[in-house]
Every structure is written in structure tokens, then in C-alpha cells.
PDB file of C-alpha atoms and ligand atoms in Angstrom:
ATOM      1  CA  UNK N 117     -17.991 -95.097 -12.440  1.00 80.00           C
ATOM      2  CA  UNK N 118     -20.840 -98.031 -12.228  1.00 94.00           C
ATOM      3  CA  UNK N 119     -20.917 -99.840  -8.933  1.00 98.00           C
ATOM      4  CA  UNK N 120     -19.396-103.055  -8.614  1.00 98.00           C
ATOM      5  CA  UNK N 121     -22.200-105.839  -7.756  1.00 98.00           C
ATOM      6  CA  UNK N 122     -22.205-109.492  -6.757  1.00 98.00           C
ATOM      7  CA  UNK N 123     -23.249-110.243 -10.086  1.00 98.00           C
ATOM      8  CA  UNK N 124     -20.261-108.843 -11.633  1.00 98.00           C
ATOM      9  CA  UNK N 125     -17.901-110.886  -9.318  1.00 98.00           C
ATOM     10  CA  UNK N 126     -20.145-113.974 -10.275  1.00 97.00           C
ATOM     11  CA  UNK N 127     -19.735-112.890 -13.937  1.00 98.00           C
ATOM     12  CA  UNK N 128     -15.708-113.022 -13.184  1.00 98.00           C
ATOM     13  CA  UNK N 129     -15.694-116.606 -11.982  1.00 98.00           C
ATOM     14  CA  UNK N 130     -18.027-117.730 -15.034  1.00 98.00           C
ATOM     15  CA  UNK N 131     -15.138-116.022 -17.328  1.00 98.00           C
ATOM     16  CA  UNK N 132     -12.511-117.659 -15.300  1.00 98.00           C
ATOM     17  CA  UNK N 133     -10.968-114.196 -14.587  1.00 98.00           C
ATOM     18  CA  UNK N 134      -9.185-113.637 -11.304  1.00 98.00           C
ATOM     19  CA  UNK N 135      -9.324-110.359  -9.435  1.00 98.00           C
ATOM     20  CA  UNK N 136      -7.571-108.996  -6.458  1.00 98.00           C
ATOM     21  CA  UNK N 137      -9.053-107.576  -3.415  1.00 98.00           C
ATOM     22  CA  UNK N 138      -7.495-105.963  -0.164  1.00 99.00           C
ATOM     23  CA  UNK N 139      -8.479-104.675   3.176  1.00 99.00           C
ATOM     24  CA  UNK N 140      -9.186-101.155   3.761  1.00 99.00           C
ATOM     25  CA  UNK N 141      -9.945 -99.221   6.854  1.00 99.00           C
ATOM     26  CA  UNK N 142     -10.114 -95.629   5.856  1.00 98.00           C
ATOM     27  CA  UNK N 143     -11.279 -93.339   3.111  1.00 99.00           C
ATOM     28  CA  UNK N 144      -7.888 -92.266   1.918  1.00 98.00           C
ATOM     29  CA  UNK N 145      -6.431 -95.707   1.218  1.00 98.00           C
ATOM     30  CA  UNK N 146      -9.998 -96.921  -0.167  1.00 99.00           C
ATOM     31  CA  UNK N 147      -9.738 -93.860  -2.787  1.00 98.00           C
ATOM     32  CA  UNK N 148      -6.256 -95.004  -3.779  1.00 98.00           C
ATOM     33  CA  UNK N 149      -7.427 -98.687  -4.068  1.00 99.00           C
ATOM     34  CA  UNK N 150     -10.492 -97.797  -6.142  1.00 98.00           C
ATOM     35  CA  UNK N 151      -8.523 -95.505  -8.374  1.00 98.00           C
ATOM     36  CA  UNK N 152      -5.811 -98.163  -9.363  1.00 98.00           C
ATOM     37  CA  UNK N 153      -8.444-100.495  -9.794  1.00 98.00           C
ATOM     38  CA  UNK N 154      -9.568-102.689  -6.986  1.00 98.00           C
ATOM     39  CA  UNK N 155     -13.231-102.900  -6.899  1.00 98.00           C
ATOM     40  CA  UNK N 156     -13.717-105.158  -3.879  1.00 98.00           C
ATOM     41  CA  UNK N 157     -12.623-104.329  -0.374  1.00 99.00           C
ATOM     42  CA  UNK N 158     -12.882-105.796   2.939  1.00 99.00           C
ATOM     43  CA  UNK N 159     -13.325-104.138   6.056  1.00 99.00           C
ATOM     44  CA  UNK N 160     -11.576-106.809   8.041  1.00 98.00           C
ATOM     45  CA  UNK N 161     -11.547-107.324  11.690  1.00 98.00           C
ATOM     46  CA  UNK N 162      -7.862-107.358  11.148  1.00 98.00           C
ATOM     47  CA  UNK N 163      -8.047-103.709  11.712  1.00 98.00           C
ATOM     48  CA  UNK N 164      -7.976-105.015  15.469  1.00 98.00           C
ATOM     49  CA  UNK N 165      -4.306-105.637  14.610  1.00 98.00           C
ATOM     50  CA  UNK N 166      -3.493-103.254  11.989  1.00 98.00           C
ATOM     51  CA  UNK N 167      -5.225-100.101  13.422  1.00 98.00           C
ATOM     52  CA  UNK N 168      -5.716-100.642  17.053  1.00 98.00           C
ATOM     53  CA  UNK N 169      -2.572-102.535  17.795  1.00 98.00           C
ATOM     54  CA  UNK N 170      -4.224-105.574  19.903  1.00 98.00           C
ATOM     55  CA  UNK N 171      -2.525-109.051  19.418  1.00 96.00           C
ATOM     56  CA  UNK N 172      -5.689-110.536  17.899  1.00 97.00           C
ATOM     57  CA  UNK N 173      -9.057-109.539  16.435  1.00 98.00           C
ATOM     58  CA  UNK N 174     -11.024-110.492  19.324  1.00 98.00           C
ATOM     59  CA  UNK N 175     -11.335-106.960  21.079  1.00 98.00           C
ATOM     60  CA  UNK N 176     -12.837-105.409  17.695  1.00 98.00           C
ATOM     61  CA  UNK N 177     -16.800-104.485  18.199  1.00 98.00           C
ATOM     62  CA  UNK N 178     -19.432-104.211  15.693  1.00 99.00           C
ATOM     63  CA  UNK N 179     -19.258-100.261  16.108  1.00 98.00           C
ATOM     64  CA  UNK N 180     -15.591-100.380  15.147  1.00 99.00           C
ATOM     65  CA  UNK N 181     -16.406-102.258  11.968  1.00 99.00           C
ATOM     66  CA  UNK N 182     -19.392-100.128  11.240  1.00 99.00           C
ATOM     67  CA  UNK N 183     -17.119 -96.963  11.872  1.00 99.00           C
ATOM     68  CA  UNK N 184     -14.439 -98.002   9.356  1.00 99.00           C
ATOM     69  CA  UNK N 185     -16.987 -99.109   6.751  1.00 99.00           C
ATOM     70  CA  UNK N 186     -18.608 -95.756   6.612  1.00 99.00           C
ATOM     71  CA  UNK N 187     -15.230 -94.283   6.199  1.00 99.00           C
ATOM     72  CA  UNK N 188     -14.180 -96.724   3.406  1.00 99.00           C
ATOM     73  CA  UNK N 189     -17.565 -96.254   1.565  1.00 98.00           C
ATOM     74  CA  UNK N 190     -16.822 -92.393   1.731  1.00 99.00           C
ATOM     75  CA  UNK N 191     -13.432 -92.979   0.000  1.00 98.00           C
ATOM     76  CA  UNK N 192     -14.882 -95.724  -2.315  1.00 98.00           C
ATOM     77  CA  UNK N 193     -18.395 -95.071  -3.512  1.00 98.00           C
ATOM     78  CA  UNK N 194     -18.632 -97.649  -6.159  1.00 98.00           C
ATOM     79  CA  UNK N 195     -16.659-100.225  -4.632  1.00 98.00           C
ATOM     80  CA  UNK N 196     -18.222-103.774  -3.450  1.00 99.00           C
ATOM     81  CA  UNK N 197     -17.584-103.678   0.215  1.00 99.00           C
ATOM     82  CA  UNK N 198     -17.483-106.721   2.466  1.00 99.00           C
ATOM     83  CA  UNK N 199     -17.627-106.012   6.176  1.00 99.00           C
ATOM     84  CA  UNK N 200     -16.391-108.446   9.051  1.00 98.00           C
ATOM     85  CA  UNK N 201     -18.884-109.441  11.740  1.00 98.00           C
ATOM     86  CA  UNK N 202     -16.446-109.464  14.483  1.00 98.00           C
ATOM     87  CA  UNK N 203     -16.137-111.999  17.443  1.00 98.00           C
ATOM     88  CA  UNK N 204     -19.281-112.933  19.099  1.00 98.00           C
ATOM     89  CA  UNK N 205     -21.348-110.714  16.733  1.00 98.00           C
ATOM     90  CA  UNK N 206     -23.106-113.702  15.326  1.00 98.00           C
ATOM     91  CA  UNK N 207     -23.479-116.236  17.992  1.00 98.00           C
ATOM     92  CA  UNK N 208     -26.836-116.862  17.371  1.00 98.00           C
ATOM     93  CA  UNK N 209     -29.056-116.286  13.949  1.00 98.00           C
ATOM     94  CA  UNK N 210     -31.012-113.293  15.554  1.00 98.00           C
ATOM     95  CA  UNK N 211     -27.763-111.602  16.921  1.00 98.00           C
ATOM     96  CA  UNK N 212     -26.500-112.024  13.500  1.00 98.00           C
ATOM     97  CA  UNK N 213     -29.311-110.108  11.783  1.00 98.00           C
ATOM     98  CA  UNK N 214     -29.087-107.369  14.305  1.00 98.00           C
ATOM     99  CA  UNK N 215     -25.734-106.951  13.950  1.00 98.00           C
ATOM    100  CA  UNK N 216     -25.486-107.152  10.100  1.00 99.00           C
ATOM    101  CA  UNK N 217     -28.169-104.657   9.880  1.00 98.00           C
ATOM    102  CA  UNK N 218     -25.502-102.243  11.331  1.00 99.00           C
ATOM    103  CA  UNK N 219     -23.051-103.053   8.754  1.00 99.00           C
ATOM    104  CA  UNK N 220     -25.213-102.708   5.674  1.00 99.00           C
ATOM    105  CA  UNK N 221     -26.647 -99.527   7.054  1.00 98.00           C
ATOM    106  CA  UNK N 222     -23.041 -98.289   7.195  1.00 99.00           C
ATOM    107  CA  UNK N 223     -22.495 -99.033   3.462  1.00 98.00           C
ATOM    108  CA  UNK N 224     -21.550-102.672   3.208  1.00 99.00           C
ATOM    109  CA  UNK N 225     -22.675-104.990   0.482  1.00 98.00           C
ATOM    110  CA  UNK N 226     -22.025-107.948   1.986  1.00 99.00           C
ATOM    111  CA  UNK N 227     -20.973-109.377   5.338  1.00 99.00           C
ATOM    112  CA  UNK N 228     -18.190-112.099   6.282  1.00 99.00           C
ATOM    113  CA  UNK N 229     -18.406-114.475   9.010  1.00 99.00           C
ATOM    114  CA  UNK N 230     -16.186-117.089  10.261  1.00 98.00           C
ATOM    115  CA  UNK N 231     -17.238-120.840  10.578  1.00 98.00           C
ATOM    116  CA  UNK N 232     -18.275-123.945   9.327  1.00 98.00           C
ATOM    117  CA  UNK N 233     -21.688-125.659   9.116  1.00 98.00           C
ATOM    118  CA  UNK N 234     -22.898-124.557  12.409  1.00 98.00           C
ATOM    119  CA  UNK N 235     -23.566-121.313  10.662  1.00 98.00           C
ATOM    120  CA  UNK N 236     -26.033-122.612   8.102  1.00 98.00           C
ATOM    121  CA  UNK N 237     -29.058-121.233   9.968  1.00 98.00           C
ATOM    122  CA  UNK N 238     -27.393-117.883  10.243  1.00 98.00           C
ATOM    123  CA  UNK N 239     -26.634-117.998   6.575  1.00 98.00           C
ATOM    124  CA  UNK N 240     -30.059-118.877   5.481  1.00 98.00           C
ATOM    125  CA  UNK N 241     -31.749-116.245   7.921  1.00 98.00           C
ATOM    126  CA  UNK N 242     -29.388-113.519   6.757  1.00 98.00           C
ATOM    127  CA  UNK N 243     -29.668-114.026   2.877  1.00 98.00           C
ATOM    128  CA  UNK N 244     -33.518-114.499   3.450  1.00 98.00           C
ATOM    129  CA  UNK N 245     -33.497-111.109   4.623  1.00 98.00           C
ATOM    130  CA  UNK N 246     -31.438-109.642   1.885  1.00 98.00           C
ATOM    131  CA  UNK N 247     -27.860-109.658   3.500  1.00 98.00           C
ATOM    132  CA  UNK N 248     -25.352-111.557   1.278  1.00 98.00           C
ATOM    133  CA  UNK N 249     -22.947-113.595   3.103  1.00 99.00           C
ATOM    134  CA  UNK N 250     -19.282-114.319   2.528  1.00 99.00           C
ATOM    135  CA  UNK N 251     -18.059-117.418   4.619  1.00 99.00           C
ATOM    136  CA  UNK N 252     -14.380-117.216   6.008  1.00 98.00           C
ATOM    137  CA  UNK N 253     -12.964-120.873   6.421  1.00 98.00           C
ATOM    138  CA  UNK N 254      -9.259-122.307   6.983  1.00 98.00           C
ATOM    139  CA  UNK N 255      -7.691-120.339   9.411  1.00 98.00           C
ATOM    140  CA  UNK N 256     -10.374-118.506  11.326  1.00 98.00           C
ATOM    141  CA  UNK N 257      -8.567-115.672  13.538  1.00 98.00           C
ATOM    142  CA  UNK N 258     -11.509-115.364  15.834  1.00 98.00           C
ATOM    143  CA  UNK N 259     -11.072-119.097  16.795  1.00 98.00           C
ATOM    144  CA  UNK N 260      -7.342-118.592  17.630  1.00 97.00           C
ATOM    145  CA  UNK N 261      -8.011-119.834  20.967  1.00 97.00           C
ATOM    146  CA  UNK N 262      -9.258-123.164  19.907  1.00 95.00           C
ATOM    147  CA  UNK N 263      -7.090-123.643  17.058  1.00 94.00           C
ATOM    148  CA  UNK N 264      -4.068-123.074  19.458  1.00 94.00           C
ATOM    149  CA  UNK N 265      -2.568-120.348  17.144  1.00 95.00           C
ATOM    150  CA  UNK N 266      -2.396-119.018  13.660  1.00 96.00           C
ATOM    151  CA  UNK N 267      -1.737-122.260  11.947  1.00 96.00           C
ATOM    152  CA  UNK N 268      -2.152-123.522   8.330  1.00 97.00           C
ATOM    153  CA  UNK N 269      -5.565-125.720   8.264  1.00 97.00           C
ATOM    154  CA  UNK N 270      -6.819-128.520   6.430  1.00 97.00           C
ATOM    155  CA  UNK N 271      -3.395-130.388   6.103  1.00 96.00           C
ATOM    156  CA  UNK N 272      -4.694-133.934   7.237  1.00 97.00           C
ATOM    157  CA  UNK N 273      -7.470-135.841   4.994  1.00 97.00           C
ATOM    158  CA  UNK N 274     -10.194-135.480   7.849  1.00 98.00           C
ATOM    159  CA  UNK N 275      -9.888-131.904   8.234  1.00 97.00           C
ATOM    160  CA  UNK N 276      -9.774-131.425   4.488  1.00 98.00           C
ATOM    161  CA  UNK N 277     -12.740-133.305   4.059  1.00 98.00           C
ATOM    162  CA  UNK N 278     -14.500-131.326   7.022  1.00 98.00           C
ATOM    163  CA  UNK N 279     -13.777-128.018   5.148  1.00 98.00           C
ATOM    164  CA  UNK N 280     -15.282-129.365   1.878  1.00 98.00           C
ATOM    165  CA  UNK N 281     -18.446-130.646   3.705  1.00 98.00           C
ATOM    166  CA  UNK N 282     -18.788-127.149   5.367  1.00 98.00           C
ATOM    167  CA  UNK N 283     -18.267-125.569   2.333  1.00 98.00           C
ATOM    168  CA  UNK N 284     -21.018-127.523   0.422  1.00 98.00           C
ATOM    169  CA  UNK N 285     -23.374-127.371   3.480  1.00 98.00           C
ATOM    170  CA  UNK N 286     -22.985-123.468   3.555  1.00 98.00           C
ATOM    171  CA  UNK N 287     -23.373-123.223  -0.147  1.00 98.00           C
ATOM    172  CA  UNK N 288     -26.832-124.993   0.171  1.00 98.00           C
ATOM    173  CA  UNK N 289     -27.935-122.445   2.766  1.00 98.00           C
ATOM    174  CA  UNK N 290     -27.248-119.539   0.519  1.00 98.00           C
ATOM    175  CA  UNK N 291     -23.541-118.702   0.930  1.00 98.00           C
ATOM    176  CA  UNK N 292     -22.469-116.131  -1.889  1.00 98.00           C
ATOM    177  CA  UNK N 293     -18.890-115.900  -1.474  1.00 98.00           C
ATOM    178  CA  UNK N 294     -16.105-118.072   0.186  1.00 99.00           C
ATOM    179  CA  UNK N 295     -12.746-116.798   1.748  1.00 99.00           C
ATOM    180  CA  UNK N 296     -10.078-119.411   2.349  1.00 98.00           C
ATOM    181  CA  UNK N 297      -7.404-118.417   4.605  1.00 98.00           C
ATOM    182  CA  UNK N 298      -3.947-120.388   5.097  1.00 98.00           C
ATOM    183  CA  UNK N 299      -4.794-123.985   3.730  1.00 98.00           C
ATOM    184  CA  UNK N 300      -2.622-126.095   1.119  1.00 98.00           C
ATOM    185  CA  UNK N 301      -3.169-125.093  -2.491  1.00 98.00           C
ATOM    186  CA  UNK N 302      -4.526-128.471  -3.627  1.00 98.00           C
ATOM    187  CA  UNK N 303      -7.217-128.127  -1.135  1.00 98.00           C
ATOM    188  CA  UNK N 304      -8.198-124.684  -2.043  1.00 98.00           C
ATOM    189  CA  UNK N 305      -8.196-125.953  -5.821  1.00 98.00           C
ATOM    190  CA  UNK N 306     -10.793-128.763  -4.729  1.00 98.00           C
ATOM    191  CA  UNK N 307     -13.119-126.339  -3.144  1.00 98.00           C
ATOM    192  CA  UNK N 308     -12.810-123.511  -5.882  1.00 98.00           C
ATOM    193  CA  UNK N 309     -13.627-126.276  -8.593  1.00 98.00           C
ATOM    194  CA  UNK N 310     -16.465-127.883  -6.435  1.00 98.00           C
ATOM    195  CA  UNK N 311     -18.048-124.108  -6.052  1.00 98.00           C
ATOM    196  CA  UNK N 312     -18.939-123.718  -9.885  1.00 97.00           C
ATOM    197  CA  UNK N 313     -20.698-120.337  -9.717  1.00 97.00           C
ATOM    198  CA  UNK N 314     -19.493-118.712  -6.133  1.00 98.00           C
ATOM    199  CA  UNK N 315     -16.322-116.683  -6.274  1.00 98.00           C
ATOM    200  CA  UNK N 316     -13.516-118.123  -3.730  1.00 98.00           C
ATOM    201  CA  UNK N 317     -10.956-115.601  -2.382  1.00 98.00           C
ATOM    202  CA  UNK N 318      -7.764-116.966  -1.035  1.00 98.00           C
ATOM    203  CA  UNK N 319      -5.199-115.709   1.324  1.00 98.00           C
ATOM    204  CA  UNK N 320      -2.305-118.011   1.973  1.00 98.00           C
ATOM    205  CA  UNK N 321      -4.512-120.618  -0.048  1.00 98.00           C
ATOM    206  CA  UNK N 322      -2.424-120.751  -3.463  1.00 98.00           C
ATOM    207  CA  UNK N 323      -3.178-119.518  -6.744  1.00 97.00           C
ATOM    208  CA  UNK N 324      -5.920-121.673  -7.821  1.00 98.00           C
ATOM    209  CA  UNK N 325      -8.780-119.646  -6.070  1.00 98.00           C
ATOM    210  CA  UNK N 326     -10.918-117.330  -8.067  1.00 98.00           C
ATOM    211  CA  UNK N 327      -9.547-113.999  -6.376  1.00 98.00           C
ATOM    212  CA  UNK N 328      -6.681-113.178  -3.800  1.00 98.00           C
ATOM    213  CA  UNK N 329      -6.930-110.729  -0.796  1.00 98.00           C
ATOM    214  CA  UNK N 330      -4.154-109.237   1.358  1.00 98.00           C
ATOM    215  CA  UNK N 331      -4.202-107.242   4.319  1.00 98.00           C
ATOM    216  CA  UNK N 332      -2.892-103.772   3.045  1.00 98.00           C
ATOM    217  CA  UNK N 333      -0.319-103.703   5.786  1.00 98.00           C
ATOM    218  CA  UNK N 334       1.281-106.741   4.426  1.00 98.00           C
ATOM    219  CA  UNK N 335       0.965-105.711   0.827  1.00 98.00           C
ATOM    220  CA  UNK N 336       2.638-102.330   1.807  1.00 98.00           C
ATOM    221  CA  UNK N 337       5.415-103.649   3.709  1.00 98.00           C
ATOM    222  CA  UNK N 338       4.008-102.266   7.010  1.00 98.00           C
ATOM    223  CA  UNK N 339       3.621-105.407   9.182  1.00 97.00           C
ATOM    224  CA  UNK N 340       6.585-106.087  11.156  1.00 95.00           C
ATOM    225  CA  UNK N 341       6.618-109.803  10.975  1.00 94.00           C
ATOM    226  CA  UNK N 342       4.369-110.636   7.980  1.00 97.00           C
ATOM    227  CA  UNK N 343       3.066-114.181   7.231  1.00 97.00           C
ATOM    228  CA  UNK N 344       4.828-116.354   4.724  1.00 97.00           C
ATOM    229  CA  UNK N 345       2.218-115.929   2.082  1.00 98.00           C
ATOM    230  CA  UNK N 346       2.263-111.957   2.190  1.00 98.00           C
ATOM    231  CA  UNK N 347       4.316-109.877  -0.407  1.00 98.00           C
ATOM    232  CA  UNK N 348       5.657-106.419  -0.050  1.00 98.00           C
ATOM    233  CA  UNK N 349       4.587-104.863  -3.463  1.00 98.00           C
ATOM    234  CA  UNK N 350       6.031-101.497  -2.196  1.00 98.00           C
ATOM    235  CA  UNK N 351       9.429-102.490  -1.758  1.00 97.00           C
ATOM    236  CA  UNK N 352       9.446-103.458  -5.636  1.00 95.00           C
ATOM    237  CA  UNK N 353       7.914-100.259  -6.797  1.00 98.00           C
ATOM    238  CA  UNK N 354       8.668 -97.448  -4.349  1.00 97.00           C
ATOM    239  CA  UNK N 355       5.303 -95.794  -4.169  1.00 98.00           C
ATOM    240  CA  UNK N 356       1.943 -96.971  -3.074  1.00 98.00           C
ATOM    241  CA  UNK N 357      -0.146 -96.664  -6.502  1.00 98.00           C
ATOM    242  CA  UNK N 358       2.347 -98.554  -8.543  1.00 98.00           C
ATOM    243  CA  UNK N 359       2.480-101.150  -5.595  1.00 98.00           C
ATOM    244  CA  UNK N 360      -1.389-101.616  -6.003  1.00 98.00           C
ATOM    245  CA  UNK N 361      -0.915-101.828  -9.848  1.00 98.00           C
ATOM    246  CA  UNK N 362       1.587-104.434  -9.323  1.00 98.00           C
ATOM    247  CA  UNK N 363      -0.392-106.624  -6.851  1.00 98.00           C
ATOM    248  CA  UNK N 364      -3.492-106.222  -9.341  1.00 98.00           C
ATOM    249  CA  UNK N 365      -1.442-107.351 -12.133  1.00 98.00           C
ATOM    250  CA  UNK N 366       0.222-110.193 -10.624  1.00 98.00           C
ATOM    251  CA  UNK N 367      -3.084-111.447  -9.230  1.00 98.00           C
ATOM    252  CA  UNK N 368      -4.913-111.185 -12.532  1.00 98.00           C
ATOM    253  CA  UNK N 369      -2.006-112.971 -14.391  1.00 98.00           C
ATOM    254  CA  UNK N 370      -1.591-115.675 -11.603  1.00 97.00           C
ATOM    255  CA  UNK N 371       1.972-114.797 -10.863  1.00 98.00           C
ATOM    256  CA  UNK N 372       1.114-114.152  -7.301  1.00 98.00           C
ATOM    257  CA  UNK N 373       0.930-115.939  -5.150  1.00 98.00           C
ATOM    258  CA  UNK N 374       3.620-117.902  -6.453  1.00 98.00           C
ATOM    259  CA  UNK N 375       4.801-121.498  -4.595  1.00 96.00           C
ATOM    260  CA  UNK N 376       7.174-119.474  -2.321  1.00 97.00           C
ATOM    261  CA  UNK N 377       4.114-117.490  -1.073  1.00 97.00           C
ATOM    262  CA  UNK N 378       1.626-120.696  -0.741  1.00 97.00           C
ATOM    263  CA  UNK N 379       1.467-123.774   1.584  1.00 97.00           C
ATOM    264  CA  UNK N 380       1.694-127.325   0.043  1.00 89.00           C
TER     265      UNK N 380
HETATM  266  O1  LIG D 127      -9.922-109.401   8.723  1.00 93.25           O
HETATM  267  C1  LIG D 127      -9.382-109.649   7.740  1.00 93.25           C
HETATM  268  O2  LIG D 127      -8.510-108.743   7.241  1.00 93.25           O
HETATM  269  C2  LIG D 127      -9.456-110.848   7.161  1.00 93.25           C
HETATM  270  C3  LIG D 127      -8.060-111.421   6.193  1.00 93.25           C
HETATM  271  C4  LIG D 127      -8.252-112.935   5.895  1.00 93.25           C
HETATM  272  C5  LIG D 127      -8.084-110.652   4.844  1.00 93.25           C
HETATM  273  O3  LIG D 127     -10.248-111.611   7.205  1.00 93.25           O
END
């Protein structure tokens, strides 16, 4: 297999072909995801909840993400891996560079950081030093204590405008991918259209984005109280490999997410 690169993902955007991505934390699942055709995986700090049993992502450390990135890389040698920079690991651009290096050395192809235009200097510094950056906007789980819970973001005009302005500023600073979590479908559509070359991955952001991501525990019906946008593909298929195939097919054809799994 040829390794998946950022250029491949930019090409998919150009050709308006949707792609499915998923979180992965270990070699065995990463291998199954790659074997079924998922070429992009996120080593998300959601591992704090899914793997470590905490009630937020805040306790996760850079060493935790580096460890799981190495595991996923071992199981999926050709996949494009995005590794999450955990809470407080990029509070300054310099700290961000030092910690991003640990994830790139562990096998990541790109790092993901949560936040708006305050991250412009960090994005510039990282990309100038050859670290591709995905920005996470909308519901940012690391900011749960500021946001007052896990709520849909960008519902009113001023916060929607803020999100669009942040996106454009970060694009100008060098952002190479965007992840939008829990925002209304229409806002995600506008952002996806404004970013004419950069792929936008959505989760709880409707079906107008270029790609979708799900936490693997949500896609496989493991999460006790799944969010509204999550779909249990294992329930429909009865085995993990078919569940992942169905997820990919429904994303690529635009069937998932439907209205019932989106916010309007
Ligand atoms: O950490 C994570 O799993 C995420 C999700 C939004 C996919 O960032």
C-alpha cells in the first residue's frame, strides 16, 4: 500500500469526494480500520475518556498521546495519522513546538490543536518547522470548563461569525486541515465552502463537510451514553469489519450523517 499523504486528502477535496476517518488508539483496531479502507485516523485525546475512564480529556498527557500514536502507527503503517496535542501542551508556540516534535517522532503526520485565532502564531511556527496542523473548532472539549459543558457551538450569529473569522485567520497562518465539532449544519457548510482547498472534517456538524470522523467507541456501540450525532454501525451489521465498511460507505455517499444525527 502507498502511504496516504496530505496531498491525497487535498486532492479528495478538489474532486469533491468525501472520506471517512475514525479515532484509533491501538494497533489491532488501527489494522482493522486500515484493512477496511480508512486511510486517516486520529489519535484523539478522547482516549482520556474511552481508554482511561476519566470524565474529560483534561488529564491526558503528551506521553499518553505519543504512546498511543506509536501503537496506531504499528498497526497502520500507511495511514495518515493525526495526533491530538493534549490540554496545556501548546499554551505557548515554543511549548507547542517541543511537544509536537514528540508526536511526530512517535509516527504522527499532523498534529491537532483546539482553539481560535489566538493560535495563529503557534500554527505559523509549527508549519514553518514542517509540522502540519489541523485546527479543532466548534465544541472544543479541552475548554469544557469555559464552555460550561459539551454543548453545540455557533448557534447565534455572533459566535458563528467568530468561528468563520477564526477559520480564515488560521488559514492565513498555515492551517492545513480543520475539524469542526458540534456546530449547526449550515455553519459547517459555509466554513467548508470558504475553505476552497483545505479539507474540513466534521463530527456533529452535518453532512456538508468534506469528511467525517467518529470516536471508534461511538461507531461500534461501546459508549454508554452516545451523543446525538453518533451512529452505532455495529448494531446494523453484527461484526466490526462490516460495521467499518458500512460507516465508510455511508460517509462517502453522504447518507451519514442524516438530519437525525445533525444539529440545525
Ligand atoms: O479527541 C477526539 O477524539 C476528537 C474527536 C472530535 C474526534 O477530537
